[in-house]
PDB file of C-alpha atoms in Angstrom:
ATOM      1  CA  MET V 156       0.000   0.000   0.000  1.00 48.00           C
ATOM      2  CA  SER V 157       1.252   3.476  -0.754  1.00 49.00           C
ATOM      3  CA  HIS V 158       1.604   5.953   2.077  1.00 71.00           C
ATOM      4  CA  HIS V 159      -0.324   9.154   1.504  1.00 78.00           C
ATOM      5  CA  ARG V 160      -0.697  12.117   3.780  1.00 89.00           C
ATOM      6  CA  HIS V 161      -4.358  12.897   4.404  1.00 96.00           C
ATOM      7  CA  MET V 162      -5.464  16.294   5.658  1.00 97.00           C
ATOM      8  CA  LEU V 163      -8.258  16.270   8.213  1.00 98.00           C
ATOM      9  CA  HIS V 164     -10.807  19.066   7.987  1.00 96.00           C
ATOM     10  CA  PRO V 165     -12.468  20.898  10.864  1.00 96.00           C
ATOM     11  CA  HIS V 166     -16.215  20.474  11.134  1.00 97.00           C
ATOM     12  CA  PRO V 167     -18.002  23.569   9.731  1.00 93.00           C
ATOM     13  CA  GLN V 168     -19.386  24.314  13.227  1.00 92.00           C
ATOM     14  CA  ASN V 169     -15.804  24.792  14.464  1.00 86.00           C
ATOM     15  CA  THR V 170     -13.591  27.838  14.149  1.00 81.00           C
ATOM     16  CA  PRO V 171     -10.066  26.596  14.865  1.00 83.00           C
ATOM     17  CA  PRO V 172      -7.100  28.944  14.439  1.00 78.00           C
ATOM     18  CA  PRO V 173      -6.510  29.548  10.707  1.00 80.00           C
ATOM     19  CA  THR V 174      -2.943  28.199  10.751  1.00 86.00           C
ATOM     20  CA  MET V 175      -3.812  24.998  12.632  1.00 91.00           C
ATOM     21  CA  ALA V 176      -3.783  21.725  10.684  1.00 94.00           C
ATOM     22  CA  VAL V 177      -4.226  18.034  11.453  1.00 96.00           C
ATOM     23  CA  CYS V 178      -3.010  15.346   9.086  1.00 97.00           C
ATOM     24  CA  ALA V 179      -2.688  11.578   9.140  1.00 97.00           C
ATOM     25  CA  MET V 180      -0.723   8.930   7.295  1.00 96.00           C
ATOM     26  CA  LEU V 181      -1.970   5.345   7.166  1.00 94.00           C
ATOM     27  CA  HIS V 182       0.286   2.325   6.561  1.00 90.00           C
ATOM     28  CA  CYS V 183      -0.977  -1.250   6.257  1.00 84.00           C
ATOM     29  CA  ALA V 184       1.700  -3.921   6.338  1.00 73.00           C
ATOM     30  CA  SER V 185      -0.992  -6.599   5.944  1.00 72.00           C
ATOM     31  CA  ASN V 186      -4.721  -6.915   6.444  1.00 66.00           C
ATOM     32  CA  ARG V 187      -3.986  -7.261  10.164  1.00 82.00           C
ATOM     33  CA  ARG V 188      -1.091  -4.900  11.045  1.00 87.00           C
ATOM     34  CA  TRP V 189      -1.857  -1.202  10.723  1.00 91.00           C
ATOM     35  CA  GLN V 190      -0.062   2.019  11.626  1.00 94.00           C
ATOM     36  CA  VAL V 191      -1.499   5.533  11.637  1.00 96.00           C
ATOM     37  CA  ASP V 192       0.663   8.600  12.173  1.00 96.00           C
ATOM     38  CA  PHE V 193      -1.274  11.713  13.212  1.00 97.00           C
ATOM     39  CA  THR V 194       0.364  15.149  13.181  1.00 95.00           C
ATOM     40  CA  LEU V 195      -0.984  18.306  14.789  1.00 94.00           C
ATOM     41  CA  ILE V 196       0.599  21.325  13.102  1.00 92.00           C
ATOM     42  CA  ASP V 197       1.106  24.893  14.291  1.00 82.00           C
ATOM     43  CA  ALA V 198      -1.099  24.780  17.341  1.00 76.00           C
ATOM     44  CA  LEU V 199       0.682  23.485  20.430  1.00 81.00           C
ATOM     45  CA  ASP V 200       0.550  26.830  22.179  1.00 85.00           C
ATOM     46  CA  ARG V 201      -3.270  26.726  21.914  1.00 87.00           C
ATOM     47  CA  VAL V 202      -3.968  23.003  22.344  1.00 91.00           C
ATOM     48  CA  TYR V 203      -4.382  21.033  25.550  1.00 93.00           C
ATOM     49  CA  LEU V 204      -2.473  17.738  25.477  1.00 92.00           C
ATOM     50  CA  PRO V 205      -3.391  15.372  28.323  1.00 94.00           C
ATOM     51  CA  PRO V 206      -0.319  14.537  30.443  1.00 93.00           C
ATOM     52  CA  ALA V 207       1.381  11.183  29.924  1.00 91.00           C
ATOM     53  CA  THR V 208       0.165   8.306  32.067  1.00 92.00           C
ATOM     54  CA  SER V 209       0.218   4.528  31.891  1.00 89.00           C
ATOM     55  CA  SER V 210      -1.054   2.927  28.704  1.00 90.00           C
ATOM     56  CA  GLN V 211      -4.454   1.520  29.594  1.00 92.00           C
ATOM     57  CA  SER V 212      -7.958   1.303  28.180  1.00 93.00           C
ATOM     58  CA  THR V 213     -10.040   4.287  29.224  1.00 93.00           C
ATOM     59  CA  ASP V 214     -13.508   5.431  28.178  1.00 94.00           C
ATOM     60  CA  GLY V 215     -14.353   9.071  27.445  1.00 95.00           C
ATOM     61  CA  LEU V 216     -11.097  10.017  25.716  1.00 96.00           C
ATOM     62  CA  TRP V 217     -13.065  12.029  23.136  1.00 94.00           C
ATOM     63  CA  GLN V 218     -13.766  14.627  25.844  1.00 96.00           C
ATOM     64  CA  SER V 219     -10.216  15.946  25.353  1.00 96.00           C
ATOM     65  CA  THR V 220      -7.541  15.818  22.658  1.00 96.00           C
ATOM     66  CA  CYS V 221      -7.841  12.399  21.081  1.00 97.00           C
ATOM     67  CA  PHE V 222      -7.071  10.822  17.697  1.00 98.00           C
ATOM     68  CA  GLU V 223      -9.555   8.335  16.259  1.00 98.00           C
ATOM     69  CA  ILE V 224      -9.617   5.581  13.655  1.00 98.00           C
ATOM     70  CA  PHE V 225     -12.835   4.047  12.320  1.00 97.00           C
ATOM     71  CA  ILE V 226     -12.597   0.861  10.241  1.00 94.00           C
ATOM     72  CA  GLY V 227     -15.628  -0.439   8.375  1.00 93.00           C
ATOM     73  CA  LEU V 228     -15.392  -4.230   8.182  1.00 87.00           C
ATOM     74  CA  PRO V 229     -15.809  -6.047   4.846  1.00 82.00           C
ATOM     75  CA  ASN V 230     -19.301  -6.857   3.565  1.00 83.00           C
ATOM     76  CA  THR V 231     -21.101  -5.752   6.721  1.00 89.00           C
ATOM     77  CA  CYS V 232     -22.383  -2.699   8.614  1.00 93.00           C
ATOM     78  CA  ALA V 233     -19.972  -3.534  11.458  1.00 93.00           C
ATOM     79  CA  TYR V 234     -17.067  -1.270  12.290  1.00 95.00           C
ATOM     80  CA  ILE V 235     -14.303  -0.732  14.808  1.00 95.00           C
ATOM     81  CA  GLU V 236     -13.480   2.486  16.651  1.00 97.00           C
ATOM     82  CA  LEU V 237     -10.004   3.017  18.099  1.00 97.00           C
ATOM     83  CA  ASN V 238      -9.230   6.117  20.186  1.00 98.00           C
ATOM     84  CA  ALA V 239      -5.688   7.127  21.140  1.00 98.00           C
ATOM     85  CA  SER V 240      -4.805   9.919  23.538  1.00 97.00           C
ATOM     86  CA  PRO V 241      -1.506  11.800  23.830  1.00 95.00           C
ATOM     87  CA  SER V 242      -1.611  10.569  27.450  1.00 95.00           C
ATOM     88  CA  GLY V 243      -0.949   7.017  26.215  1.00 95.00           C
ATOM     89  CA  GLN V 244      -4.460   5.914  27.123  1.00 97.00           C
ATOM     90  CA  TRP V 245      -6.620   4.241  24.498  1.00 97.00           C
ATOM     91  CA  ALA V 246     -10.048   2.755  23.890  1.00 96.00           C
ATOM     92  CA  SER V 247     -11.366   0.330  21.289  1.00 96.00           C
ATOM     93  CA  TYR V 248     -14.922  -0.599  20.519  1.00 96.00           C
ATOM     94  CA  GLN V 249     -16.676  -2.796  17.987  1.00 94.00           C
ATOM     95  CA  PHE V 250     -20.110  -1.954  16.593  1.00 96.00           C
ATOM     96  CA  THR V 251     -22.491  -4.282  14.758  1.00 94.00           C
ATOM     97  CA  SER V 252     -24.152  -1.297  13.039  1.00 95.00           C
ATOM     98  CA  TYR V 253     -24.416   2.486  13.523  1.00 95.00           C
ATOM     99  CA  ARG V 254     -23.645   3.109  17.222  1.00 94.00           C
ATOM    100  CA  ALA V 255     -24.852  -0.410  18.159  1.00 94.00           C
ATOM    101  CA  ARG V 256     -21.938  -1.385  20.384  1.00 92.00           C
ATOM    102  CA  ASP V 257     -20.915  -4.999  20.929  1.00 93.00           C
ATOM    103  CA  VAL V 258     -19.841  -4.476  24.556  1.00 88.00           C
ATOM    104  CA  ALA V 259     -18.340  -7.981  24.760  1.00 85.00           C
ATOM    105  CA  GLN V 260     -15.703  -6.831  22.242  1.00 84.00           C
ATOM    106  CA  ASP V 261     -14.726  -3.573  23.999  1.00 82.00           C
ATOM    107  CA  HIS V 262     -11.006  -2.956  24.461  1.00 83.00           C
ATOM    108  CA  GLN V 263      -9.961  -6.075  22.495  1.00 84.00           C
ATOM    109  CA  LEU V 264      -7.789  -4.065  20.105  1.00 89.00           C
ATOM    110  CA  ARG V 265      -4.723  -2.989  22.115  1.00 91.00           C
ATOM    111  CA  PRO V 266      -2.607  -0.392  20.310  1.00 95.00           C
ATOM    112  CA  TYR V 267       0.963   0.697  20.805  1.00 94.00           C
ATOM    113  CA  ILE V 268       1.033   4.504  21.112  1.00 95.00           C
ATOM    114  CA  LYS V 269       4.127   6.644  20.717  1.00 94.00           C
ATOM    115  CA  GLN V 270       4.233  10.426  20.810  1.00 89.00           C
ATOM    116  CA  ARG V 271       6.886  12.839  19.675  1.00 79.00           C
ATOM    117  CA  ARG V 272       7.231  16.569  19.418  1.00 70.00           C
ATOM    118  CA  GLY V 273       8.939  17.609  16.205  1.00 67.00           C
ATOM    119  CA  THR V 274       9.215  21.272  17.137  1.00 70.00           C
ATOM    120  CA  ALA V 275       7.643  23.583  19.659  1.00 70.00           C
ATOM    121  CA  ARG V 276       4.631  23.913  17.335  1.00 81.00           C
ATOM    122  CA  HIS V 277       4.195  20.340  16.064  1.00 87.00           C
ATOM    123  CA  PHE V 278       3.036  17.174  17.795  1.00 91.00           C
ATOM    124  CA  ALA V 279       2.880  13.660  16.348  1.00 93.00           C
ATOM    125  CA  LEU V 280       1.193  10.534  17.644  1.00 95.00           C
ATOM    126  CA  GLN V 281       1.863   7.098  16.178  1.00 95.00           C
ATOM    127  CA  VAL V 282      -0.738   4.362  16.686  1.00 96.00           C
ATOM    128  CA  VAL V 283       0.179   0.770  15.772  1.00 95.00           C
ATOM    129  CA  PHE V 284      -2.302  -2.073  16.109  1.00 94.00           C
ATOM    130  CA  THR V 285      -3.156  -5.530  14.847  1.00 91.00           C
ATOM    131  CA  LEU V 286      -6.694  -6.439  13.857  1.00 85.00           C
ATOM    132  CA  PRO V 287      -7.845  -9.710  15.425  1.00 81.00           C
ATOM    133  CA  ALA V 288      -7.854 -12.580  12.913  1.00 76.00           C
ATOM    134  CA  ARG V 289     -11.586 -13.109  13.462  1.00 74.00           C
ATOM    135  CA  LEU V 290     -12.173  -9.690  11.826  1.00 73.00           C
ATOM    136  CA  CYS V 291     -10.061 -10.529   8.774  1.00 72.00           C
ATOM    137  CA  GLY V 292     -12.126 -13.104   6.913  1.00 58.00           C
ATOM    138  CA  SER V 293     -11.248 -14.587   3.546  1.00 53.00           C
ATOM    139  CA  ASP V 294     -12.788 -11.587   1.774  1.00 48.00           C
ATOM    140  CA  ALA V 295     -10.487  -9.144   3.597  1.00 43.00           C
ATOM    141  CA  THR V 296      -8.004  -9.128   0.723  1.00 44.00           C
ATOM    142  CA  ASN V 297     -10.521  -7.923  -1.869  1.00 45.00           C
ATOM    143  CA  ALA V 298     -10.136  -4.430  -3.282  1.00 42.00           C
ATOM    144  CA  ASP V 299     -11.722  -1.779  -1.086  1.00 44.00           C
ATOM    145  CA  SER V 300     -12.247  -4.318   1.700  1.00 78.00           C
ATOM    146  CA  TYR V 301     -12.087  -1.754   4.475  1.00 89.00           C
ATOM    147  CA  ALA V 302     -13.572   1.744   4.555  1.00 92.00           C
ATOM    148  CA  VAL V 303     -11.559   3.919   6.925  1.00 95.00           C
ATOM    149  CA  GLY V 304     -12.301   7.193   8.650  1.00 97.00           C
ATOM    150  CA  LEU V 305      -9.537   9.151  10.356  1.00 98.00           C
ATOM    151  CA  ALA V 306     -10.523  11.809  12.859  1.00 98.00           C
ATOM    152  CA  ALA V 307      -9.413  13.909  15.807  1.00 98.00           C
ATOM    153  CA  VAL V 308     -10.951  15.798  18.672  1.00 97.00           C
ATOM    154  CA  ILE V 309      -8.733  18.743  19.570  1.00 95.00           C
ATOM    155  CA  ALA V 310      -9.164  20.444  22.950  1.00 94.00           C
ATOM    156  CA  ALA V 311      -8.101  24.065  23.131  1.00 91.00           C
ATOM    157  CA  ARG V 312      -6.545  25.415  26.312  1.00 91.00           C
ATOM    158  CA  ASP V 313      -9.767  27.400  26.847  1.00 91.00           C
ATOM    159  CA  GLY V 314     -11.720  24.108  27.053  1.00 91.00           C
ATOM    160  CA  SER V 315     -13.427  24.316  23.655  1.00 92.00           C
ATOM    161  CA  LEU V 316     -13.349  21.276  21.354  1.00 94.00           C
ATOM    162  CA  SER V 317     -12.922  21.137  17.587  1.00 95.00           C
ATOM    163  CA  TYR V 318     -13.731  18.068  15.508  1.00 97.00           C
ATOM    164  CA  TRP V 319     -11.557  17.068  12.551  1.00 97.00           C
ATOM    165  CA  ALA V 320     -12.098  14.319   9.969  1.00 98.00           C
ATOM    166  CA  LEU V 321     -11.311  13.289   6.420  1.00 97.00           C
ATOM    167  CA  HIS V 322     -14.972  13.958   5.656  1.00 97.00           C
ATOM    168  CA  HIS V 323     -17.870  15.247   7.733  1.00 97.00           C
ATOM    169  CA  ALA V 324     -21.069  13.556   6.584  1.00 95.00           C
ATOM    170  CA  SER V 325     -23.590  15.306   8.814  1.00 94.00           C
ATOM    171  CA  ALA V 326     -24.554  18.731  10.121  1.00 95.00           C
ATOM    172  CA  ARG V 327     -23.243  17.828  13.586  1.00 95.00           C
ATOM    173  CA  PRO V 328     -19.853  16.201  14.217  1.00 96.00           C
ATOM    174  CA  ASP V 329     -20.394  12.427  13.979  1.00 97.00           C
ATOM    175  CA  PHE V 330     -17.373  10.242  13.241  1.00 97.00           C
ATOM    176  CA  HIS V 331     -19.569   7.107  13.454  1.00 97.00           C
ATOM    177  CA  HIS V 332     -21.512   7.982  10.299  1.00 96.00           C
ATOM    178  CA  ALA V 333     -20.680   5.397   7.602  1.00 95.00           C
ATOM    179  CA  ALA V 334     -20.298   8.144   4.988  1.00 95.00           C
ATOM    180  CA  SER V 335     -17.396   9.530   7.063  1.00 96.00           C
ATOM    181  CA  ARG V 336     -15.341   6.416   6.297  1.00 95.00           C
ATOM    182  CA  VAL V 337     -14.147   7.597   2.882  1.00 93.00           C
ATOM    183  CA  LEU V 338     -10.694   6.055   2.636  1.00 92.00           C
ATOM    184  CA  PRO V 339     -10.844   2.670   0.847  1.00 88.00           C
ATOM    185  CA  ILE V 340      -8.115   0.298   2.006  1.00 83.00           C
ATOM    186  CA  ALA V 341      -7.263  -2.866   0.113  1.00 76.00           C
ATOM    187  CA  THR V 342      -4.692  -4.974   1.918  1.00 62.00           C
ATOM    188  CA  VAL V 343      -2.909  -8.194   1.258  1.00 56.00           C
ATOM    189  CA  GLY V 344      -2.739 -11.047   3.769  1.00 54.00           C
TER     190      GLY V 344
END
């Protein structure tokens, strides 16, 4: 798979600083091993980054700065949500359809999270994870097998939140909307 930089766009309801940008790069080594590199550009003096803590599953990360990955599973309405915080905390959820959570599968996808500051104004977060084999059926190597949405919630130091995504499919920020998963990913086993 080629590695392309994807710019995330603020939701129209948001008014982030004009020089602020969020981008992501997705790498798939196979249909199971994935890596997403998020970069927050020209905003660190205005953005709240949660302090580092132990890497553990934690709900509610979207209430502060958090980077999110949504993966639509092949030939189904099911999808996975993975949240990664600059704190090192993470959350993963599986849904059988729009916002219909399969609670038994919560926190099964355990990512490796690494952060780095390139300069005083740039922040990068790398998220590496492996999809469970049960989610990678025989059809997972077909073209456009996965539909991916990349997103971010950015908390300003004043407490306001802005919502960023490859594509915003609704009038209100909603990363779960299937039409927000616009990046087709074909992988090889």
